[in-house]
mmCIF file of C-alpha atoms in Angstrom:
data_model
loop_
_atom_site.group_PDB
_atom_site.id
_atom_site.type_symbol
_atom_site.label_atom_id
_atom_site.label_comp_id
_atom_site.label_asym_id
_atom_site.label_seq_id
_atom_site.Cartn_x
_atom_site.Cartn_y
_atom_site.Cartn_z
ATOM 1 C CA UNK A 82 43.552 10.661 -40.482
ATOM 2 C CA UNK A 83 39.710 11.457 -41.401
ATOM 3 C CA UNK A 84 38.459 9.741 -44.853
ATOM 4 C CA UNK A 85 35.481 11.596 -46.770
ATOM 5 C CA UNK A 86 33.262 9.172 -48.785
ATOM 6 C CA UNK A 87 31.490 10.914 -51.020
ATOM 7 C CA UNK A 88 28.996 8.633 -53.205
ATOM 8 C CA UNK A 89 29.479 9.095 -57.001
ATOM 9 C CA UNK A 90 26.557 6.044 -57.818
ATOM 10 C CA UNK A 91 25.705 2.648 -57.029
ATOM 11 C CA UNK A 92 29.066 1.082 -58.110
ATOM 12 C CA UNK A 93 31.389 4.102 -57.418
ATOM 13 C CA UNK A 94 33.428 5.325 -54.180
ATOM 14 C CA UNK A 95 35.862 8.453 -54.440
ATOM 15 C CA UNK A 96 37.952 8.725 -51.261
ATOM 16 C CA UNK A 97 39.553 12.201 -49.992
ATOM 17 C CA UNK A 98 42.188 12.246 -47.588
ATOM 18 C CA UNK A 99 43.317 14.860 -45.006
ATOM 19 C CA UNK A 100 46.481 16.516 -45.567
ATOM 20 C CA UNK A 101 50.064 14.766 -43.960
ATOM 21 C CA UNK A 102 51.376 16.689 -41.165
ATOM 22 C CA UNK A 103 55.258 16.449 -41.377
ATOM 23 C CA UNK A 104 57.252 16.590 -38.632
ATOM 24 C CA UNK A 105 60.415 19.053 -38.064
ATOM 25 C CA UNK A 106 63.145 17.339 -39.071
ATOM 26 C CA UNK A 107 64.993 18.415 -35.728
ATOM 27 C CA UNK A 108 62.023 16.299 -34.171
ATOM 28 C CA UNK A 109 62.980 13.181 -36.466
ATOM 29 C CA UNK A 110 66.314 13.075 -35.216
ATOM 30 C CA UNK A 111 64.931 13.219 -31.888
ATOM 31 C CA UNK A 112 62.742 10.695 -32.496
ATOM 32 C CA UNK A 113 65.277 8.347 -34.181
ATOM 33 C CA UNK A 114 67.904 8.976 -31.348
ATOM 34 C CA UNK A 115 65.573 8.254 -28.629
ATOM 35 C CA UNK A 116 64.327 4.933 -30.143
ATOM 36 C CA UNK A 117 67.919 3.840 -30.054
ATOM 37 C CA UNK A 118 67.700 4.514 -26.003
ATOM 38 C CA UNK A 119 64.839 2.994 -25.905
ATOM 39 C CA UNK A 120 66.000 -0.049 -27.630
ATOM 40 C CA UNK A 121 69.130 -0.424 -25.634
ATOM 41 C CA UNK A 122 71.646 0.003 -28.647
ATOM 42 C CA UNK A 123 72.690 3.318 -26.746
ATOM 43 C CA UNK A 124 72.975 2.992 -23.085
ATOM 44 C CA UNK A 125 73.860 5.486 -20.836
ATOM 45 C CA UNK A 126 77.222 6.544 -20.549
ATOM 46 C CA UNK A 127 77.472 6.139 -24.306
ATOM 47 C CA UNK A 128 78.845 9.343 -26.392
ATOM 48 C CA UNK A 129 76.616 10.516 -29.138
ATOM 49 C CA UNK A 130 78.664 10.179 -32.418
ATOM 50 C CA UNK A 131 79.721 13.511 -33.365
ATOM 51 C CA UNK A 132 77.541 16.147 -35.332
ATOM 52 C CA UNK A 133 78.802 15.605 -38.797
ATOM 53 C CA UNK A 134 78.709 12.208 -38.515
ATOM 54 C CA UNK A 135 74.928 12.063 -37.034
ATOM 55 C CA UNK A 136 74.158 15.153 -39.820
ATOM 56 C CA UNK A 137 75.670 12.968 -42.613
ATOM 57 C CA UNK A 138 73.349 9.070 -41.345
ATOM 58 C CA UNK A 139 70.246 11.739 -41.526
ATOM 59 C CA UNK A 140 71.039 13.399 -44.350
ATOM 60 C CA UNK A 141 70.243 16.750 -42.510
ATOM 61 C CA UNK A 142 72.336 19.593 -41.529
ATOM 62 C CA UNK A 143 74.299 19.956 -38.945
ATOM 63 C CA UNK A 144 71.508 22.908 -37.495
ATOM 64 C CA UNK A 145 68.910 20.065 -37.672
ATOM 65 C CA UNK A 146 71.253 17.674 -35.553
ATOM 66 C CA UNK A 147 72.362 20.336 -33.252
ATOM 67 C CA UNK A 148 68.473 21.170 -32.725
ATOM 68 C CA UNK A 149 67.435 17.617 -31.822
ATOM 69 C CA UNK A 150 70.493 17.253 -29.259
ATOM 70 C CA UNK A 151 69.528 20.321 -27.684
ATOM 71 C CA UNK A 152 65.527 18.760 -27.228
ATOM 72 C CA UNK A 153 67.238 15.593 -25.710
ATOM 73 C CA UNK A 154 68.610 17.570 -23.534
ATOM 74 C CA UNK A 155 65.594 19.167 -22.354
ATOM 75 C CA UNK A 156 64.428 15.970 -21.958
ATOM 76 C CA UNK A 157 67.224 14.687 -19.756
ATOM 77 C CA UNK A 158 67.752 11.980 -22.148
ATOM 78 C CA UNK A 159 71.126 13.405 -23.015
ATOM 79 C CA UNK A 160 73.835 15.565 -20.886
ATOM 80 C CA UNK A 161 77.124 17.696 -21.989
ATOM 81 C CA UNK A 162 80.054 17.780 -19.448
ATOM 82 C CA UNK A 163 81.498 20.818 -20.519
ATOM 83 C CA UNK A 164 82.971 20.847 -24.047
ATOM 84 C CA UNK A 165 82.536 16.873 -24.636
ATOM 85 C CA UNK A 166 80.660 15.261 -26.532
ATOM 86 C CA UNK A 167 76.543 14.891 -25.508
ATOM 87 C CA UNK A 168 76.317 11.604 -23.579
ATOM 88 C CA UNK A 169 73.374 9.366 -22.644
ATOM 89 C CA UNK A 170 71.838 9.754 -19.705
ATOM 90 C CA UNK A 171 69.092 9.203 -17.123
ATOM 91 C CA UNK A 172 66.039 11.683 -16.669
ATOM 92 C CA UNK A 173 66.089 12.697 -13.126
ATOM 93 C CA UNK A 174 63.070 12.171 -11.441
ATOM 94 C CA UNK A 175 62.569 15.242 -10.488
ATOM 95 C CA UNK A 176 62.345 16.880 -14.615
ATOM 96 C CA UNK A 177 59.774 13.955 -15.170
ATOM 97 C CA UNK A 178 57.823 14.469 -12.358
ATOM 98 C CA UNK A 179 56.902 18.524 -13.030
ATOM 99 C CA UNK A 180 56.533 17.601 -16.895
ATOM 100 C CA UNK A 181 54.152 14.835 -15.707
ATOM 101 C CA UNK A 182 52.574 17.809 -13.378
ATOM 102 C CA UNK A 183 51.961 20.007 -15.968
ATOM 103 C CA UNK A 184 50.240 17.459 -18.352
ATOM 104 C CA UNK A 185 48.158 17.076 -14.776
ATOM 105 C CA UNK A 186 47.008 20.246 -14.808
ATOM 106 C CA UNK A 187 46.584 20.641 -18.745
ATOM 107 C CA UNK A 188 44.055 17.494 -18.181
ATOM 108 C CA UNK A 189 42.583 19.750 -15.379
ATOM 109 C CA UNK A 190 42.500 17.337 -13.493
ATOM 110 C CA UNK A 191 40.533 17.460 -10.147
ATOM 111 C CA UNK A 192 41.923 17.858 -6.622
ATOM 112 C CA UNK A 193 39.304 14.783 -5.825
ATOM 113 C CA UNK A 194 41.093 12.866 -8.647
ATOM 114 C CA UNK A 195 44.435 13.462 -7.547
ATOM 115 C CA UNK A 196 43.225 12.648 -3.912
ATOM 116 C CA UNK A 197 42.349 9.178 -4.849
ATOM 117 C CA UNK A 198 45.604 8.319 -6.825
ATOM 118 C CA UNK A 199 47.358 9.562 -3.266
ATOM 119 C CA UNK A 200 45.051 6.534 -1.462
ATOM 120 C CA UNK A 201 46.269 4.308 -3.864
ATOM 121 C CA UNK A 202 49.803 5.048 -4.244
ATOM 122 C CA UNK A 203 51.044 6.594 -0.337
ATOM 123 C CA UNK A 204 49.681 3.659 1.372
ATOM 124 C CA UNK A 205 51.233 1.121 -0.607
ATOM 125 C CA UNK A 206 54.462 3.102 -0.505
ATOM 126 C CA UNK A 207 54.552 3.130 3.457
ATOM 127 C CA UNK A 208 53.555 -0.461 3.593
ATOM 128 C CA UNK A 209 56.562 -1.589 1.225
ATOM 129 C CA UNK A 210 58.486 1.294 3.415
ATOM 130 C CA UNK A 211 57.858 -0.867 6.056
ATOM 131 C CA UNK A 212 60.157 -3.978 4.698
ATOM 132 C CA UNK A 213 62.451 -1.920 2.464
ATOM 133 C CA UNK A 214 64.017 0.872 4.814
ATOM 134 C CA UNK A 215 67.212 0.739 6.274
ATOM 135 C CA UNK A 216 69.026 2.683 8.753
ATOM 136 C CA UNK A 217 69.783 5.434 6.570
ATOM 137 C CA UNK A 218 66.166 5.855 5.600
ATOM 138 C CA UNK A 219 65.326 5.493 9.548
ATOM 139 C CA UNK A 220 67.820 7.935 10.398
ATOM 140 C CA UNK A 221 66.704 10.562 7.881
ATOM 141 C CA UNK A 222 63.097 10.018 8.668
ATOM 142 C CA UNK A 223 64.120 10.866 12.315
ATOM 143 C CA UNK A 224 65.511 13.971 11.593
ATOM 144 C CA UNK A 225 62.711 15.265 9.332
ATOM 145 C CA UNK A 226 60.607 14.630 12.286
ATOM 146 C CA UNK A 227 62.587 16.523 14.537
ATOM 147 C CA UNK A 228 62.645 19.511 12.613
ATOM 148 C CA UNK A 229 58.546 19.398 12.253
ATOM 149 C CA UNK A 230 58.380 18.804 16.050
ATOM 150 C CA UNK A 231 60.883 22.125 16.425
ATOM 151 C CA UNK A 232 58.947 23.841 14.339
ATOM 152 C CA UNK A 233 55.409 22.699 15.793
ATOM 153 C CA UNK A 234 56.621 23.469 19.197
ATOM 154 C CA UNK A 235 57.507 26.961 17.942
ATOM 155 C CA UNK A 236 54.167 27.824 16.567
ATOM 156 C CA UNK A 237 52.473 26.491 19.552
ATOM 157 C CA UNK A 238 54.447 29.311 21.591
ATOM 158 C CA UNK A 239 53.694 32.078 19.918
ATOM 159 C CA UNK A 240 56.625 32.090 16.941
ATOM 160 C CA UNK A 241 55.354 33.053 13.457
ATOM 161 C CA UNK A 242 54.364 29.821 11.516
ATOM 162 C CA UNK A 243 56.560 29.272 8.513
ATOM 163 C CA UNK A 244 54.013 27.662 6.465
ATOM 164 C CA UNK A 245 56.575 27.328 3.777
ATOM 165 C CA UNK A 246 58.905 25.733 5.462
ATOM 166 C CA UNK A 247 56.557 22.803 7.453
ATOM 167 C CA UNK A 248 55.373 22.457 3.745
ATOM 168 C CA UNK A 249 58.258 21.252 2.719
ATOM 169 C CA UNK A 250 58.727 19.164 5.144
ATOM 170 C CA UNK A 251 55.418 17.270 5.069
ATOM 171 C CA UNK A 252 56.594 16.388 1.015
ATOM 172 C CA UNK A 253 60.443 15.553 2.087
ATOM 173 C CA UNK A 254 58.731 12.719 4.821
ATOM 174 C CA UNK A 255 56.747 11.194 2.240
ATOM 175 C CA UNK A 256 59.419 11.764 -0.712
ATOM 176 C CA UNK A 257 61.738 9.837 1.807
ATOM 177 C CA UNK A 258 59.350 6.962 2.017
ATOM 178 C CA UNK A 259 58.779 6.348 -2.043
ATOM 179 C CA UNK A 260 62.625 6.352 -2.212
ATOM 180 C CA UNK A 261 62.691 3.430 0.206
ATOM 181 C CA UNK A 262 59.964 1.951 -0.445
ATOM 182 C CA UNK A 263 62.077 -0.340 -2.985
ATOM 183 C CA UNK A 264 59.903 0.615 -5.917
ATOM 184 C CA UNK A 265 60.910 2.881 -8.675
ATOM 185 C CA UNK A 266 57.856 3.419 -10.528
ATOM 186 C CA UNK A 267 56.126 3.620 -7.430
ATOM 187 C CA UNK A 268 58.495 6.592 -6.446
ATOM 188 C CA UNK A 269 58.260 7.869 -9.918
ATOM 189 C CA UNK A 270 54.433 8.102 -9.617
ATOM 190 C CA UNK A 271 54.421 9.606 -6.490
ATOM 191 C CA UNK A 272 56.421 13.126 -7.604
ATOM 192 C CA UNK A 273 54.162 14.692 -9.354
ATOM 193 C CA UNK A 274 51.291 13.931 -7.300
ATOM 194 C CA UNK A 275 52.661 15.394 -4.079
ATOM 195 C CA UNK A 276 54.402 18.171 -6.240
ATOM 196 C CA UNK A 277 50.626 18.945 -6.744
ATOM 197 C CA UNK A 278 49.459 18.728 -3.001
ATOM 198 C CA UNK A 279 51.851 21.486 -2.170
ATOM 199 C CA UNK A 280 49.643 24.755 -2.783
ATOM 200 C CA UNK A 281 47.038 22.714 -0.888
ATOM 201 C CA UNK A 282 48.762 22.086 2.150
ATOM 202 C CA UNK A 283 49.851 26.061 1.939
ATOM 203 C CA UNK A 284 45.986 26.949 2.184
ATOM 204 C CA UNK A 285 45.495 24.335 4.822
ATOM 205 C CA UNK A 286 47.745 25.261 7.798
ATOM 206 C CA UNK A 287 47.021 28.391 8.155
ATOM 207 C CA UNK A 288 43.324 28.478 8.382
ATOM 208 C CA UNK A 289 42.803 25.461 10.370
ATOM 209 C CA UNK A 290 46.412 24.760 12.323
ATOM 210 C CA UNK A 291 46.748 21.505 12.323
ATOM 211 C CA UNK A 292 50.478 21.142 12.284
ATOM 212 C CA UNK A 293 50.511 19.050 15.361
ATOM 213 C CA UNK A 294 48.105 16.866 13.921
ATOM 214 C CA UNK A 295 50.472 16.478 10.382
ATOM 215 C CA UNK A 296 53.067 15.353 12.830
ATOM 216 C CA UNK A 297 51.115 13.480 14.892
ATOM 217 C CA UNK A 298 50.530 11.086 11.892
ATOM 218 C CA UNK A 299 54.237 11.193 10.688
ATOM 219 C CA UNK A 300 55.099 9.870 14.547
ATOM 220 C CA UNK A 301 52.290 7.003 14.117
ATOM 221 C CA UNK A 302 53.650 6.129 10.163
ATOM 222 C CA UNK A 303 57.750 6.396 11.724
ATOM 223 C CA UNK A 304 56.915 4.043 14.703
ATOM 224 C CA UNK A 305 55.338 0.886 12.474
ATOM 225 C CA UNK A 306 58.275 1.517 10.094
ATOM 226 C CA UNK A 307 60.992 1.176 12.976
ATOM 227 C CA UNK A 308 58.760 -2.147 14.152
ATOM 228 C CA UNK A 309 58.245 -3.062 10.900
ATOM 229 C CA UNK A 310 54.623 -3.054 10.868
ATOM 230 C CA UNK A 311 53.727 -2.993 7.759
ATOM 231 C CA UNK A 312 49.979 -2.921 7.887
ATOM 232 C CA UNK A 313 50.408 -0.360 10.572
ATOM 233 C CA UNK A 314 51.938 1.811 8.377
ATOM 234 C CA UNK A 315 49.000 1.446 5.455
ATOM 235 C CA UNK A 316 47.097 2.321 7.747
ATOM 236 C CA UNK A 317 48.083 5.219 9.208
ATOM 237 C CA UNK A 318 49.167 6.657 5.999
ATOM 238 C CA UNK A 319 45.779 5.587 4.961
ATOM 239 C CA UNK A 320 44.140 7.709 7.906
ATOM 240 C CA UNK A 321 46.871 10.802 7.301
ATOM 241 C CA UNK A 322 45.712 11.160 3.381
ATOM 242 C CA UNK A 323 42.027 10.556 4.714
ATOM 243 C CA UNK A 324 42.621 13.810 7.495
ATOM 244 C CA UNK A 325 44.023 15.971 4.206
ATOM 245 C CA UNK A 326 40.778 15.608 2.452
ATOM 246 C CA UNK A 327 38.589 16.654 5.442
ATOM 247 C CA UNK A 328 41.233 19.106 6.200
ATOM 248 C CA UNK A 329 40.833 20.506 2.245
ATOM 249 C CA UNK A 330 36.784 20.513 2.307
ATOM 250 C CA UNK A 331 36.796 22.653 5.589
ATOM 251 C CA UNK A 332 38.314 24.998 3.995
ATOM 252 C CA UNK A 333 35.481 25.317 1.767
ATOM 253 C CA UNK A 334 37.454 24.533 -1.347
ATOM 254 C CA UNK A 335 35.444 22.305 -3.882
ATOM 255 C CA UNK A 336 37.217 18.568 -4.359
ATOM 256 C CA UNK A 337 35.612 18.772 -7.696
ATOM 257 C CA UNK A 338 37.198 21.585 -9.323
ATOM 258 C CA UNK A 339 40.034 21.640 -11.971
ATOM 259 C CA UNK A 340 43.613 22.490 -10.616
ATOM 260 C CA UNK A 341 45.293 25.384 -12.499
ATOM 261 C CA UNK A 342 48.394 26.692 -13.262
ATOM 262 C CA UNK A 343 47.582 30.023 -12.037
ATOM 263 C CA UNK A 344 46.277 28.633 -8.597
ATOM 264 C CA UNK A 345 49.287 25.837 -8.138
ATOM 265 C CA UNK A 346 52.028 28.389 -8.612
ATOM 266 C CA UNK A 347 53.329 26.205 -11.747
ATOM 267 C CA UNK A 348 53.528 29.321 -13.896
ATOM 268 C CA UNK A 349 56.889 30.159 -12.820
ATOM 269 C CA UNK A 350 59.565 27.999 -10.558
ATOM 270 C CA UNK A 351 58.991 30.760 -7.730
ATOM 271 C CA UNK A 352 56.680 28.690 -5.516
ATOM 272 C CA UNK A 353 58.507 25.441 -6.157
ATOM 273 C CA UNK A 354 61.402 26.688 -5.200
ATOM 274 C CA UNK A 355 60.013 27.917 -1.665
ATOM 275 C CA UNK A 356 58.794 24.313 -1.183
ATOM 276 C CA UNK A 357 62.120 22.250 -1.415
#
């Protein structure tokens, strides 16, 4: 809120002050409702009380209610099973991570920016990888890899390269290792910043073919996680994110310039689908 002084003599002050901004009042029952999640005095599984009843606490109508349930819902705080009554809930990862994407590229942020987050974060995730996974995680790491080394082997004979497709798996090997890596936030951090890798990796592979050399590092990173070498793993994650930026400035492609919607496929869900 900006304040004006405006000098009326030695002894005399007169203050003006900017005009309030009020908020919908669909956005104060929002706000009210989520501070109760917040809090812990609605947990999930917990029903919302019923319209009338939340319409009659605010003193709003029942439009106004309906209108702030509906932007909990957007916002995965809430969920309807059918007919029933809203209930609490937890924001998948997934709806947090392309709303945390988007306020990425509305920063515009750089690709060399988002490139050193990914030093920081993947090679901490495949360290703790390293001590968290289990068999499962083993086992599904496994078969990602054998799909890449179908795939690899198939371009390397003369089969059309589905760029789309090894995309997608490059981000489901390292989405595997942040949810092992026994770390939520860590996994939680990671989504959007790989979601944001993805048109990268598109322009990558096809100009410079290095899709043995992708799974050449996956191999490297699966082997210290199955001997549960955890520096190992840093390190060759380290040395895989390392190889991406090289890979990115042969292309000629500036580290320094501001991702985009437009560029990033984020304007609709088409190229996000292809990737998953």
């Amino acid at each position: 809120m900006e304040i004006t002084r405006h000098s009326q003599g030695p002894d005399v002050q007169e203050h003006e002050f900017s005009r309030i901004e009020r908020a919908p009042a669909y956005r104060l029952v929002y706000d009210a409702i989520e501070r109760q999640i917040l809090a812990g005095r609605l947990r999930v599984g917990d029903p919302l009380p019923a319209e009338t009843q939340l319409a009659e606490q605010f003193g709003v109508n029942r439009s106004t209610v309906r209108e702030g349930i509906r932007l909990l819902e957007q916002s995965g705080l809430v969920e309807r099973d059918g007919g029933k009554r809203p209930r609490i809930s937890v924001p998948h990862y997934l709806d947090l991570a392309s709303s945390a994407s988007r306020a990425l590229i509305l920063h515009m942020v750089t690709f060399r920016e988002l490139w050193e987050a990914s030093m920081v974060l993947e090679p901490a995730i495949a360290e703790r990888a390293a001590g968290h996974i289990d068999e499962k995680g083993l086992a599904d790491l496994s078969a990602n890899i054998a799909a890449m080394t179908a795939e690899v082997e198939g371009i390397e004979t003369g089969r059309p390269a589905d760029v789309y497709g090894f995309v997608g798996l490059d981000r489901a090997f390292h989405e595997i290792l942040a949810n092992v890596c026994g770390n939520r936030v860590l996994a939680l951090a990671h989504e959007p910043v790989t979601s944001l890798f993805i048109p990268a990796g598109r322009i990558i592979l096809p100009r410079l073919k290095t899709y043995r050399r992708v799974l050449d590092a996956h191999r490297y990173i699966f082997d210290c996680l199955v001997a549960g070498d955890a520096p190992g793993a840093r390190t060759w994650m380290h040395k895989h994110m390392d190889d991406f930026r090289r890979a990115y400035e042969l292309t000629a492609l500036s580290l320094d310039t501001s991702l985009d919607a437009a560029s990033l496929g984020m304007v609709n869900g088409t190229a996000q689908a292809h990737s998953r």
